[in-house]
Amino acid sequence: MDLFSRSWTALRTAVAELPDKDFEQPSGCTGWLVRDLACHLIIDAQDVLITLATPAQAEPTVNAVTYWKVQDQPPTGEDPLDALIVRLAAAYGEPRLLKFHLDDVGSAAGRAAELADPGARVSTQDEVLTVGDYLSAYVLEWTLHHLDLVAHLPGSTQPPPEGLARSRATLEEIAGAAFPASFTDKDALLLGTGRRAPTDAERTELGGLAAKLPLFLG
């Protein structure tokens, strides 16, 4: 839960520090500008609040790793929610309004996470899991989107090292194999999720794992 808070705080701080012009730059999410990603983070924060307020009595059906589903292909932008986010982001008009809303809802989500019982069970997307597993799963969400945020913004603050390490470990569990030790945590995440194509040398190092990649998570 502490790592959830640190990763989420770092991501929100990175958005808050961006100059207005950077909101019109491309993000690491194909087809999305930085402003679209910021709007998506507001939706993510709302999802966290909704899930933490949706208790469940049934036995857990997923954990922090199996919460993630590997998709056959990357997002195309044709999904109705993805298309809605682009329109919503444009409707804000000014980056300061996006920043304000993310800070407002995001702070509430952060407080709710800190107050939640990690052993309690919650329901989301027709699955049941403990609060601790749910928040652990979101460390990967925050870390990947932090990398998306700064993908084309040289000099911007990177995700916390501990968040990168935990996210790499989660992705390795999803893949069922470890990335080469020579890969940095950041490169493992970018290559593993298709955010960057491997070089010939990296593909050779990946060996059999290369055939499983990229993993499109949903």
Coordinates of N, CA and C in Angstrom, one line a residue:
M1 N 0.8 -1.2 0.0 CA 0.0 0.0 0.0 C 0.9 1.2 0.0
D2 N 2.0 1.2 0.7 CA 2.9 2.3 0.7 C 3.5 2.6 -0.7
L3 N 3.8 1.5 -1.4 CA 4.3 1.7 -2.8 C 3.3 2.2 -3.7
F4 N 2.0 1.9 -3.5 CA 0.9 2.4 -4.3 C 0.9 4.0 -4.1
S5 N 1.0 4.4 -2.8 CA 0.9 5.8 -2.5 C 2.1 6.6 -3.1
R6 N 3.3 6.0 -3.0 CA 4.5 6.7 -3.5 C 4.4 6.8 -5.0
S7 N 4.0 5.7 -5.7 CA 3.9 5.7 -7.2 C 2.9 6.7 -7.6
W8 N 1.7 6.7 -7.0 CA 0.6 7.6 -7.3 C 1.0 9.0 -7.1
T9 N 1.6 9.3 -6.0 CA 2.0 10.7 -5.6 C 3.0 11.2 -6.6
A10 N 4.0 10.3 -7.0 CA 5.0 10.7 -8.0 C 4.4 11.1 -9.3
L11 N 3.4 10.3 -9.7 CA 2.8 10.5 -11.0 C 2.0 11.8 -11.0
R12 N 1.2 12.0 -10.0 CA 0.4 13.2 -9.9 C 1.3 14.4 -9.8
T13 N 2.4 14.3 -9.1 CA 3.3 15.5 -9.0 C 3.9 15.8 -10.4
A14 N 4.3 14.7 -11.1 CA 4.8 14.9 -12.5 C 3.9 15.6 -13.4
V15 N 2.6 15.3 -13.3 CA 1.6 16.0 -14.1 C 1.5 17.5 -13.6
A16 N 1.5 17.7 -12.4 CA 1.3 19.0 -11.8 C 2.5 20.0 -12.2
E17 N 3.6 19.4 -12.4 CA 4.8 20.2 -12.7 C 5.0 20.5 -14.2
L18 N 4.1 19.9 -15.1 CA 4.3 20.1 -16.5 C 3.9 21.5 -16.9
P19 N 4.7 22.1 -17.8 CA 4.2 23.4 -18.3 C 3.0 23.2 -19.3
D20 N 2.2 24.2 -19.5 CA 1.0 24.0 -20.3 C 1.3 23.4 -21.7
K21 N 2.4 23.9 -22.3 CA 2.7 23.4 -23.7 C 2.9 21.9 -23.8
D22 N 3.3 21.3 -22.7 CA 3.6 19.9 -22.7 C 2.3 19.0 -22.8
F23 N 1.2 19.6 -22.5 CA -0.1 18.8 -22.6 C -0.5 18.6 -24.0
E24 N 0.2 19.3 -25.0 CA -0.1 19.0 -26.4 C 0.9 18.1 -27.0
Q25 N 1.8 17.6 -26.2 CA 2.8 16.7 -26.8 C 2.3 15.3 -26.8
P26 N 2.8 14.4 -27.6 CA 2.4 13.0 -27.6 C 2.8 12.3 -26.4
S27 N 2.0 11.4 -25.9 CA 2.4 10.5 -24.8 C 2.9 9.2 -25.3
G28 N 3.2 8.3 -24.4 CA 3.6 7.0 -24.8 C 2.5 6.1 -25.1
C29 N 1.3 6.5 -25.0 CA 0.1 5.8 -25.4 C -0.3 6.1 -26.8
T30 N -0.2 5.2 -27.7 CA -0.5 5.4 -29.1 C -1.8 6.2 -29.3
G31 N -1.7 7.3 -30.0 CA -2.9 8.1 -30.4 C -3.3 9.1 -29.3
W32 N -2.7 9.1 -28.1 CA -3.0 10.0 -27.0 C -2.0 11.1 -26.8
L33 N -2.5 12.3 -26.7 CA -1.6 13.4 -26.2 C -1.5 13.3 -24.7
V34 N -0.5 14.1 -24.2 CA -0.4 14.1 -22.7 C -1.7 14.5 -22.0
R35 N -2.4 15.4 -22.6 CA -3.7 15.8 -22.0 C -4.7 14.7 -21.9
D36 N -4.7 13.8 -23.0 CA -5.5 12.6 -23.0 C -5.2 11.7 -21.9
L37 N -3.9 11.5 -21.7 CA -3.4 10.6 -20.6 C -3.8 11.2 -19.2
A38 N -3.6 12.5 -19.1 CA -4.0 13.1 -17.8 C -5.5 12.9 -17.5
C39 N -6.3 13.0 -18.5 CA -7.7 12.7 -18.4 C -8.0 11.3 -18.0
H40 N -7.3 10.4 -18.6 CA -7.4 8.9 -18.3 C -7.0 8.7 -16.8
L41 N -6.0 9.4 -16.3 CA -5.7 9.3 -14.9 C -6.8 9.7 -14.0
I42 N -7.5 10.7 -14.4 CA -8.7 11.1 -13.6 C -9.7 10.0 -13.5
I43 N -9.9 9.3 -14.7 CA -10.9 8.2 -14.7 C -10.3 7.0 -13.8
D44 N -9.0 6.8 -13.9 CA -8.4 5.8 -13.0 C -8.6 6.1 -11.6
A45 N -8.4 7.3 -11.2 CA -8.6 7.7 -9.8 C -10.1 7.5 -9.4
Q46 N -11.0 7.8 -10.2 CA -12.4 7.5 -10.0 C -12.6 6.0 -9.8
D47 N -12.0 5.2 -10.6 CA -12.1 3.7 -10.5 C -11.6 3.2 -9.2
V48 N -10.5 3.8 -8.7 CA -10.0 3.4 -7.4 C -11.0 3.7 -6.3
L49 N -11.5 4.9 -6.3 CA -12.5 5.3 -5.3 C -13.8 4.4 -5.4
I50 N -14.2 4.1 -6.6 CA -15.4 3.2 -6.7 C -15.1 1.8 -6.2
T51 N -13.9 1.3 -6.6 CA -13.6 -0.1 -6.2 C -13.4 -0.2 -4.7
L52 N -12.8 0.8 -4.0 CA -12.6 0.7 -2.6 C -13.9 0.9 -1.8
A53 N -14.9 1.4 -2.5 CA -16.2 1.6 -1.9 C -17.2 0.5 -2.3
T54 N -16.6 -0.6 -2.9 CA -17.4 -1.7 -3.4 C -17.0 -3.0 -2.7
P55 N -17.4 -3.2 -1.4 CA -17.0 -4.4 -0.7 C -17.6 -5.7 -1.3
A56 N -16.8 -6.8 -1.1 CA -17.3 -8.1 -1.5 C -17.1 -9.1 -0.4
Q57 N -18.0 -10.1 -0.4 CA -17.9 -11.2 0.6 C -17.4 -12.5 0.0
A58 N -17.4 -12.6 -1.3 CA -17.0 -13.8 -1.9 C -15.5 -14.0 -1.8
E59 N -15.0 -15.2 -2.1 CA -13.6 -15.5 -2.1 C -12.9 -14.8 -3.2
P60 N -11.7 -14.4 -3.1 CA -11.0 -13.7 -4.2 C -10.9 -14.6 -5.4
T61 N -11.1 -14.0 -6.6 CA -11.0 -14.7 -7.8 C -9.7 -14.4 -8.6
V62 N -9.1 -13.3 -8.2 CA -7.8 -12.9 -8.8 C -6.9 -12.3 -7.7
N63 N -5.6 -12.1 -8.1 CA -4.7 -11.5 -7.2 C -4.0 -10.3 -7.9
A64 N -2.9 -9.8 -7.4 CA -2.3 -8.6 -8.0 C -1.7 -8.9 -9.4
V65 N -1.4 -10.2 -9.7 CA -0.8 -10.6 -11.0 C -2.0 -11.0 -11.9
T66 N -2.8 -11.9 -11.5 CA -3.9 -12.4 -12.4 C -5.0 -11.4 -12.6
Y67 N -5.0 -10.2 -11.9 CA -5.9 -9.1 -12.2 C -5.7 -8.6 -13.6
W68 N -4.4 -8.7 -14.1 CA -4.1 -8.3 -15.4 C -4.4 -9.3 -16.5
K69 N -5.1 -8.9 -17.5 CA -5.4 -9.8 -18.6 C -4.6 -9.4 -19.8
V70 N -4.0 -10.4 -20.5 CA -3.2 -10.2 -21.7 C -4.1 -10.2 -22.9
Q71 N -4.1 -9.1 -23.6 CA -4.9 -8.9 -24.8 C -4.2 -9.4 -26.0
D72 N -5.0 -9.7 -27.1 CA -4.4 -10.2 -28.3 C -3.7 -9.1 -29.1
Q73 N -4.2 -7.8 -28.9 CA -3.6 -6.7 -29.7 C -3.7 -5.4 -28.9
P74 N -2.9 -4.4 -29.3 CA -2.8 -3.2 -28.5 C -4.1 -2.4 -28.7
P75 N -4.4 -1.4 -27.9 CA -5.6 -0.6 -28.1 C -5.5 0.1 -29.4
T76 N -6.6 0.2 -30.1 CA -6.7 0.9 -31.4 C -7.2 2.3 -31.3
G77 N -7.8 2.6 -30.2 CA -8.5 3.9 -30.0 C -9.9 3.9 -30.4
E78 N -10.4 2.7 -30.9 CA -11.8 2.6 -31.3 C -12.7 2.2 -30.2
D79 N -12.1 1.8 -29.1 CA -13.0 1.5 -27.9 C -13.7 2.7 -27.5
P80 N -15.0 2.6 -27.2 CA -15.9 3.8 -26.9 C -15.3 4.6 -25.7
L81 N -14.8 3.9 -24.7 CA -14.2 4.7 -23.5 C -12.9 5.4 -23.9
D82 N -12.1 4.8 -24.7 CA -10.9 5.5 -25.2 C -11.2 6.7 -26.0
A83 N -12.2 6.6 -26.9 CA -12.6 7.7 -27.7 C -13.3 8.8 -26.9
L84 N -14.0 8.4 -25.8 CA -14.6 9.4 -24.9 C -13.6 10.2 -24.2
I85 N -12.5 9.5 -23.8 CA -11.5 10.2 -23.0 C -10.8 11.3 -23.8
V86 N -10.6 11.1 -25.1 CA -10.0 12.1 -26.0 C -10.9 13.3 -26.0
R87 N -12.3 13.1 -26.1 CA -13.2 14.2 -26.2 C -13.3 14.9 -24.9
L88 N -13.3 14.2 -23.8 CA -13.3 14.8 -22.5 C -12.1 15.7 -22.2
A89 N -10.9 15.1 -22.6 CA -9.7 15.9 -22.4 C -9.7 17.2 -23.2
A90 N -10.2 17.2 -24.4 CA -10.3 18.4 -25.2 C -11.3 19.4 -24.6
A91 N -12.4 18.9 -23.9 CA -13.4 19.7 -23.3 C -12.9 20.5 -22.1
Y92 N -11.8 20.0 -21.5 CA -11.3 20.8 -20.4 C -10.8 22.2 -20.8
G93 N -10.3 22.2 -22.0 CA -9.8 23.5 -22.6 C -8.5 23.9 -22.1
E94 N -8.3 24.0 -20.8 CA -7.1 24.5 -20.2 C -6.4 23.5 -19.4
P95 N -5.1 23.3 -19.5 CA -4.3 22.4 -18.7 C -4.6 22.5 -17.2
R96 N -4.7 23.8 -16.7 CA -4.9 24.0 -15.3 C -6.1 23.3 -14.8
L97 N -7.2 23.2 -15.6 CA -8.4 22.5 -15.2 C -8.2 21.0 -15.1
L98 N -7.4 20.5 -16.0 CA -7.1 19.1 -15.9 C -6.2 18.8 -14.6
K99 N -5.3 19.7 -14.4 CA -4.4 19.6 -13.2 C -5.3 19.6 -11.9
F100 N -6.2 20.6 -11.9 CA -7.0 20.8 -10.7 C -7.9 19.5 -10.4
H101 N -8.5 19.0 -11.5 CA -9.4 17.8 -11.3 C -8.6 16.6 -10.9
L102 N -7.4 16.4 -11.5 CA -6.6 15.3 -11.2 C -6.1 15.4 -9.7
D103 N -5.7 16.6 -9.3 CA -5.3 16.7 -7.9 C -6.4 16.5 -7.0
D104 N -7.6 17.0 -7.3 CA -8.8 16.8 -6.4 C -9.2 15.4 -6.3
V105 N -9.5 14.7 -7.4 CA -9.9 13.3 -7.3 C -8.8 12.4 -7.0
G106 N -7.6 12.7 -7.5 CA -6.4 11.9 -7.2 C -6.0 11.9 -5.7
S107 N -6.1 13.0 -5.1 CA -5.8 13.1 -3.7 C -6.8 12.3 -2.9
A108 N -8.1 12.3 -3.3 CA -9.1 11.6 -2.6 C -8.8 10.1 -2.7
A109 N -8.5 9.7 -3.9 CA -8.1 8.2 -4.1 C -6.9 7.8 -3.3
G110 N -5.9 8.7 -3.2 CA -4.8 8.4 -2.4 C -5.1 8.3 -0.9
R111 N -6.0 9.1 -0.4 CA -6.4 9.1 1.0 C -7.2 7.8 1.3
A112 N -8.1 7.5 0.3 CA -8.9 6.3 0.5 C -8.1 5.0 0.5
A113 N -7.0 5.0 -0.3 CA -6.1 3.8 -0.3 C -5.4 3.7 1.1
E114 N -4.9 4.8 1.6 CA -4.2 4.8 2.9 C -5.1 4.4 4.0
L115 N -6.4 4.7 4.0 CA -7.3 4.3 5.0 C -7.9 2.9 4.9
A116 N -7.8 2.3 3.7 CA -8.4 1.0 3.5 C -7.7 -0.1 4.2
D117 N -8.5 -1.1 4.6 CA -7.9 -2.4 5.2 C -7.4 -3.3 4.1
P118 N -6.1 -3.5 4.1 CA -5.5 -4.3 3.0 C -6.1 -5.8 2.9
G119 N -6.6 -6.3 4.0 CA -7.2 -7.6 4.0 C -8.6 -7.7 3.5
A120 N -9.3 -6.5 3.4 CA -10.7 -6.5 3.0 C -10.8 -6.9 1.5
R121 N -12.0 -7.4 1.2 CA -12.2 -7.8 -0.2 C -13.1 -6.8 -0.9
V122 N -12.7 -6.5 -2.2 CA -13.5 -5.6 -3.0 C -13.8 -6.2 -4.4
S123 N -14.7 -5.6 -5.1 CA -15.1 -6.2 -6.4 C -14.9 -5.1 -7.4
T124 N -14.4 -5.6 -8.6 CA -14.2 -4.7 -9.7 C -14.1 -5.5 -11.0
Q125 N -14.8 -5.1 -12.1 CA -14.7 -5.8 -13.3 C -15.2 -7.3 -13.2
D126 N -16.2 -7.5 -12.4 CA -16.7 -8.8 -12.1 C -15.7 -9.8 -11.5
E127 N -14.7 -9.2 -10.8 CA -13.7 -10.0 -10.1 C -13.7 -9.6 -8.6
V128 N -13.2 -10.5 -7.8 CA -13.0 -10.2 -6.4 C -11.6 -10.3 -6.0
L129 N -11.0 -9.4 -5.3 CA -9.7 -9.5 -4.8 C -9.5 -8.6 -3.5
T130 N -8.4 -8.9 -2.8 CA -8.2 -8.1 -1.6 C -7.8 -6.7 -1.9
V131 N -8.0 -5.8 -1.0 CA -7.6 -4.4 -1.2 C -6.1 -4.3 -1.5
G132 N -5.3 -5.1 -0.7 CA -3.9 -5.1 -0.8 C -3.4 -5.5 -2.2
D133 N -4.1 -6.6 -2.8 CA -3.7 -7.0 -4.1 C -4.2 -6.0 -5.2
Y134 N -5.3 -5.4 -4.9 CA -5.8 -4.4 -5.9 C -4.9 -3.2 -6.0
L135 N -4.4 -2.7 -4.8 CA -3.5 -1.6 -4.8 C -2.1 -2.0 -5.4
S136 N -1.7 -3.2 -5.1 CA -0.4 -3.7 -5.7 C -0.5 -3.7 -7.2
A137 N -1.6 -4.2 -7.7 CA -1.8 -4.2 -9.2 C -1.7 -2.8 -9.8
Y138 N -2.2 -1.8 -9.0 CA -2.2 -0.5 -9.6 C -0.8 0.2 -9.5
V139 N 0.2 -0.4 -8.8 CA 1.5 0.1 -8.9 C 2.0 -0.1 -10.4
L140 N 1.7 -1.2 -11.0 CA 2.0 -1.4 -12.4 C 1.3 -0.3 -13.3
E141 N 0.1 -0.1 -13.0 CA -0.7 0.9 -13.8 C 0.0 2.3 -13.7
W142 N 0.2 2.7 -12.5 CA 0.8 4.1 -12.3 C 2.2 4.1 -12.9
T143 N 3.0 3.1 -12.8 CA 4.4 3.1 -13.3 C 4.4 3.2 -14.8
L144 N 3.6 2.4 -15.4 CA 3.6 2.4 -16.9 C 3.1 3.7 -17.4
H145 N 2.0 4.3 -16.8 CA 1.5 5.6 -17.2 C 2.5 6.7 -16.9
H146 N 3.3 6.6 -15.9 CA 4.3 7.6 -15.6 C 5.3 7.5 -16.8
L147 N 5.7 6.3 -17.2 CA 6.6 6.2 -18.4 C 5.9 6.8 -19.6
D148 N 4.6 6.6 -19.8 CA 3.9 7.1 -20.9 C 3.9 8.7 -20.9
L149 N 3.8 9.2 -19.7 CA 3.7 10.7 -19.5 C 5.0 11.3 -20.0
V150 N 6.1 10.7 -19.6 CA 7.4 11.4 -19.9 C 8.1 10.9 -21.1
A151 N 7.4 10.0 -21.9 CA 8.0 9.4 -23.1 C 8.7 10.3 -24.0
H152 N 8.0 11.5 -24.3 CA 8.5 12.5 -25.2 C 8.9 13.8 -24.5
L153 N 9.1 13.7 -23.3 CA 9.4 14.9 -22.5 C 10.8 14.8 -21.8
P154 N 11.9 15.0 -22.5 CA 13.2 14.8 -21.9 C 13.4 15.7 -20.7
G155 N 14.0 15.2 -19.7 CA 14.2 15.9 -18.5 C 13.1 15.8 -17.4
S156 N 12.0 15.3 -17.8 CA 10.9 15.1 -16.8 C 11.3 14.0 -15.8
T157 N 10.7 14.2 -14.6 CA 11.0 13.2 -13.5 C 10.5 11.8 -13.8
Q158 N 11.3 10.8 -13.6 CA 11.0 9.4 -13.9 C 10.2 8.8 -12.8
P159 N 9.6 7.7 -13.0 CA 8.9 7.0 -11.9 C 9.9 6.6 -10.8
P160 N 9.4 6.4 -9.5 CA 10.3 6.0 -8.4 C 11.0 4.6 -8.8
P161 N 12.2 4.5 -8.4 CA 13.0 3.2 -8.7 C 12.3 2.0 -8.1
E162 N 11.7 2.1 -6.9 CA 11.1 1.0 -6.3 C 9.8 0.6 -7.0
G163 N 9.1 1.6 -7.6 CA 7.9 1.3 -8.4 C 8.3 0.6 -9.7
L164 N 9.4 1.0 -10.3 CA 9.9 0.3 -11.5 C 10.3 -1.1 -11.2
A165 N 10.9 -1.3 -10.1 CA 11.4 -2.7 -9.7 C 10.2 -3.6 -9.5
R166 N 9.2 -3.1 -8.7 CA 8.0 -3.9 -8.4 C 7.2 -4.2 -9.7
S167 N 7.1 -3.2 -10.6 CA 6.4 -3.4 -11.8 C 7.1 -4.4 -12.7
R168 N 8.4 -4.4 -12.8 CA 9.1 -5.4 -13.5 C 8.8 -6.8 -13.0
A169 N 8.9 -6.9 -11.7 CA 8.6 -8.2 -11.1 C 7.2 -8.7 -11.4
T170 N 6.2 -7.8 -11.4 CA 4.9 -8.2 -11.7 C 4.8 -8.6 -13.2
L171 N 5.4 -7.9 -14.1 CA 5.4 -8.2 -15.5 C 6.0 -9.5 -15.8
E172 N 7.1 -9.8 -15.0 CA 7.8 -11.1 -15.2 C 6.9 -12.3 -14.7
E173 N 6.1 -12.0 -13.7 CA 5.2 -13.1 -13.3 C 4.1 -13.3 -14.3
I174 N 3.6 -12.2 -14.9 CA 2.6 -12.3 -15.9 C 3.2 -13.1 -17.1
A175 N 4.4 -12.8 -17.5 CA 5.0 -13.4 -18.7 C 5.5 -14.8 -18.4
G176 N 5.6 -15.1 -17.1 CA 6.1 -16.5 -16.7 C 7.6 -16.7 -17.0
A177 N 8.3 -15.6 -17.1 CA 9.8 -15.6 -17.3 C 10.4 -14.3 -16.9
A178 N 11.7 -14.4 -16.6 CA 12.4 -13.2 -16.2 C 13.1 -12.5 -17.4
F179 N 13.2 -11.2 -17.3 CA 13.9 -10.5 -18.4 C 15.4 -10.6 -18.0
P180 N 16.3 -10.5 -19.0 CA 17.7 -10.6 -18.8 C 18.2 -9.6 -17.7
A181 N 19.1 -10.0 -16.9 CA 19.6 -9.1 -15.8 C 20.2 -7.9 -16.3
S182 N 20.7 -7.9 -17.6 CA 21.3 -6.7 -18.1 C 20.3 -5.6 -18.5
F183 N 19.0 -5.9 -18.6 CA 18.0 -5.0 -18.9 C 17.7 -4.1 -17.7
T184 N 17.6 -2.8 -17.8 CA 17.1 -2.0 -16.7 C 15.6 -2.2 -16.5
D185 N 15.1 -1.9 -15.4 CA 13.7 -2.1 -15.1 C 12.9 -1.3 -16.1
K186 N 13.3 -0.1 -16.4 CA 12.5 0.7 -17.4 C 12.5 0.1 -18.7
D187 N 13.6 -0.4 -19.2 CA 13.6 -1.0 -20.5 C 12.8 -2.3 -20.5
A188 N 12.9 -3.1 -19.5 CA 12.1 -4.3 -19.4 C 10.6 -4.0 -19.5
L189 N 10.2 -2.9 -18.9 CA 8.7 -2.6 -18.9 C 8.4 -2.0 -20.3
L190 N 9.2 -1.2 -20.9 CA 8.9 -0.6 -22.2 C 8.9 -1.7 -23.3
L191 N 9.9 -2.6 -23.2 CA 9.9 -3.7 -24.2 C 8.8 -4.7 -24.0
G192 N 8.6 -5.0 -22.7 CA 7.7 -6.1 -22.3 C 6.2 -5.7 -22.7
T193 N 5.9 -4.5 -22.7 CA 4.5 -4.0 -23.0 C 4.4 -3.4 -24.4
G194 N 5.4 -3.5 -25.2 CA 5.3 -3.0 -26.6 C 5.4 -1.5 -26.7
R195 N 5.9 -0.9 -25.7 CA 6.1 0.6 -25.8 C 7.4 0.9 -26.5
R196 N 8.2 0.0 -26.7 CA 9.4 0.2 -27.5 C 9.8 -1.2 -28.1
A197 N 10.3 -1.2 -29.3 CA 10.7 -2.4 -30.0 C 12.1 -2.7 -29.6
P198 N 12.4 -4.0 -29.4 CA 13.8 -4.4 -29.0 C 14.8 -4.2 -30.2
T199 N 16.0 -3.9 -29.9 CA 17.0 -3.9 -30.9 C 17.4 -5.4 -31.2
D200 N 18.2 -5.6 -32.2 CA 18.6 -7.0 -32.5 C 19.3 -7.6 -31.4
A201 N 20.2 -6.8 -30.7 CA 20.9 -7.4 -29.6 C 20.0 -7.7 -28.4
E202 N 19.0 -6.9 -28.2 CA 18.1 -7.1 -27.1 C 17.3 -8.4 -27.4
R203 N 16.9 -8.5 -28.6 CA 16.1 -9.7 -29.0 C 16.9 -11.0 -28.8
T204 N 18.1 -10.9 -29.1 CA 19.0 -12.1 -28.9 C 19.1 -12.4 -27.4
E205 N 19.2 -11.4 -26.6 CA 19.3 -11.6 -25.2 C 18.0 -12.1 -24.6
L206 N 16.9 -11.7 -25.1 CA 15.6 -12.2 -24.7 C 15.4 -13.7 -24.9
G207 N 16.0 -14.2 -25.9 CA 15.9 -15.6 -26.2 C 14.4 -16.0 -26.5
G208 N 14.0 -17.1 -25.8 CA 12.6 -17.6 -26.0 C 11.6 -16.7 -25.5
L209 N 11.9 -15.8 -24.6 CA 10.9 -14.8 -24.1 C 10.4 -13.9 -25.2
A210 N 11.3 -13.6 -26.2 CA 10.9 -12.7 -27.2 C 9.7 -13.1 -28.0
A211 N 9.4 -14.4 -28.0 CA 8.2 -14.9 -28.7 C 7.0 -14.6 -28.0
K212 N 7.1 -14.3 -26.7 CA 5.9 -14.0 -25.9 C 5.5 -12.5 -25.9
L213 N 6.5 -11.7 -26.3 CA 6.3 -10.3 -26.2 C 5.9 -9.7 -27.5
P214 N 5.2 -8.5 -27.5 CA 4.9 -7.8 -26.3 C 3.6 -8.3 -25.6
L215 N 3.4 -7.9 -24.3 CA 2.3 -8.3 -23.6 C 1.4 -7.0 -23.5
F216 N 0.2 -7.1 -24.1 CA -0.7 -6.0 -24.1 C -1.7 -6.2 -22.9
L217 N -1.5 -5.4 -21.9 CA -2.3 -5.6 -20.7 C -3.6 -4.8 -20.6
G218 N -4.6 -5.4 -20.1 CA -5.9 -4.8 -20.0 C -6.6 -5.2 -18.7

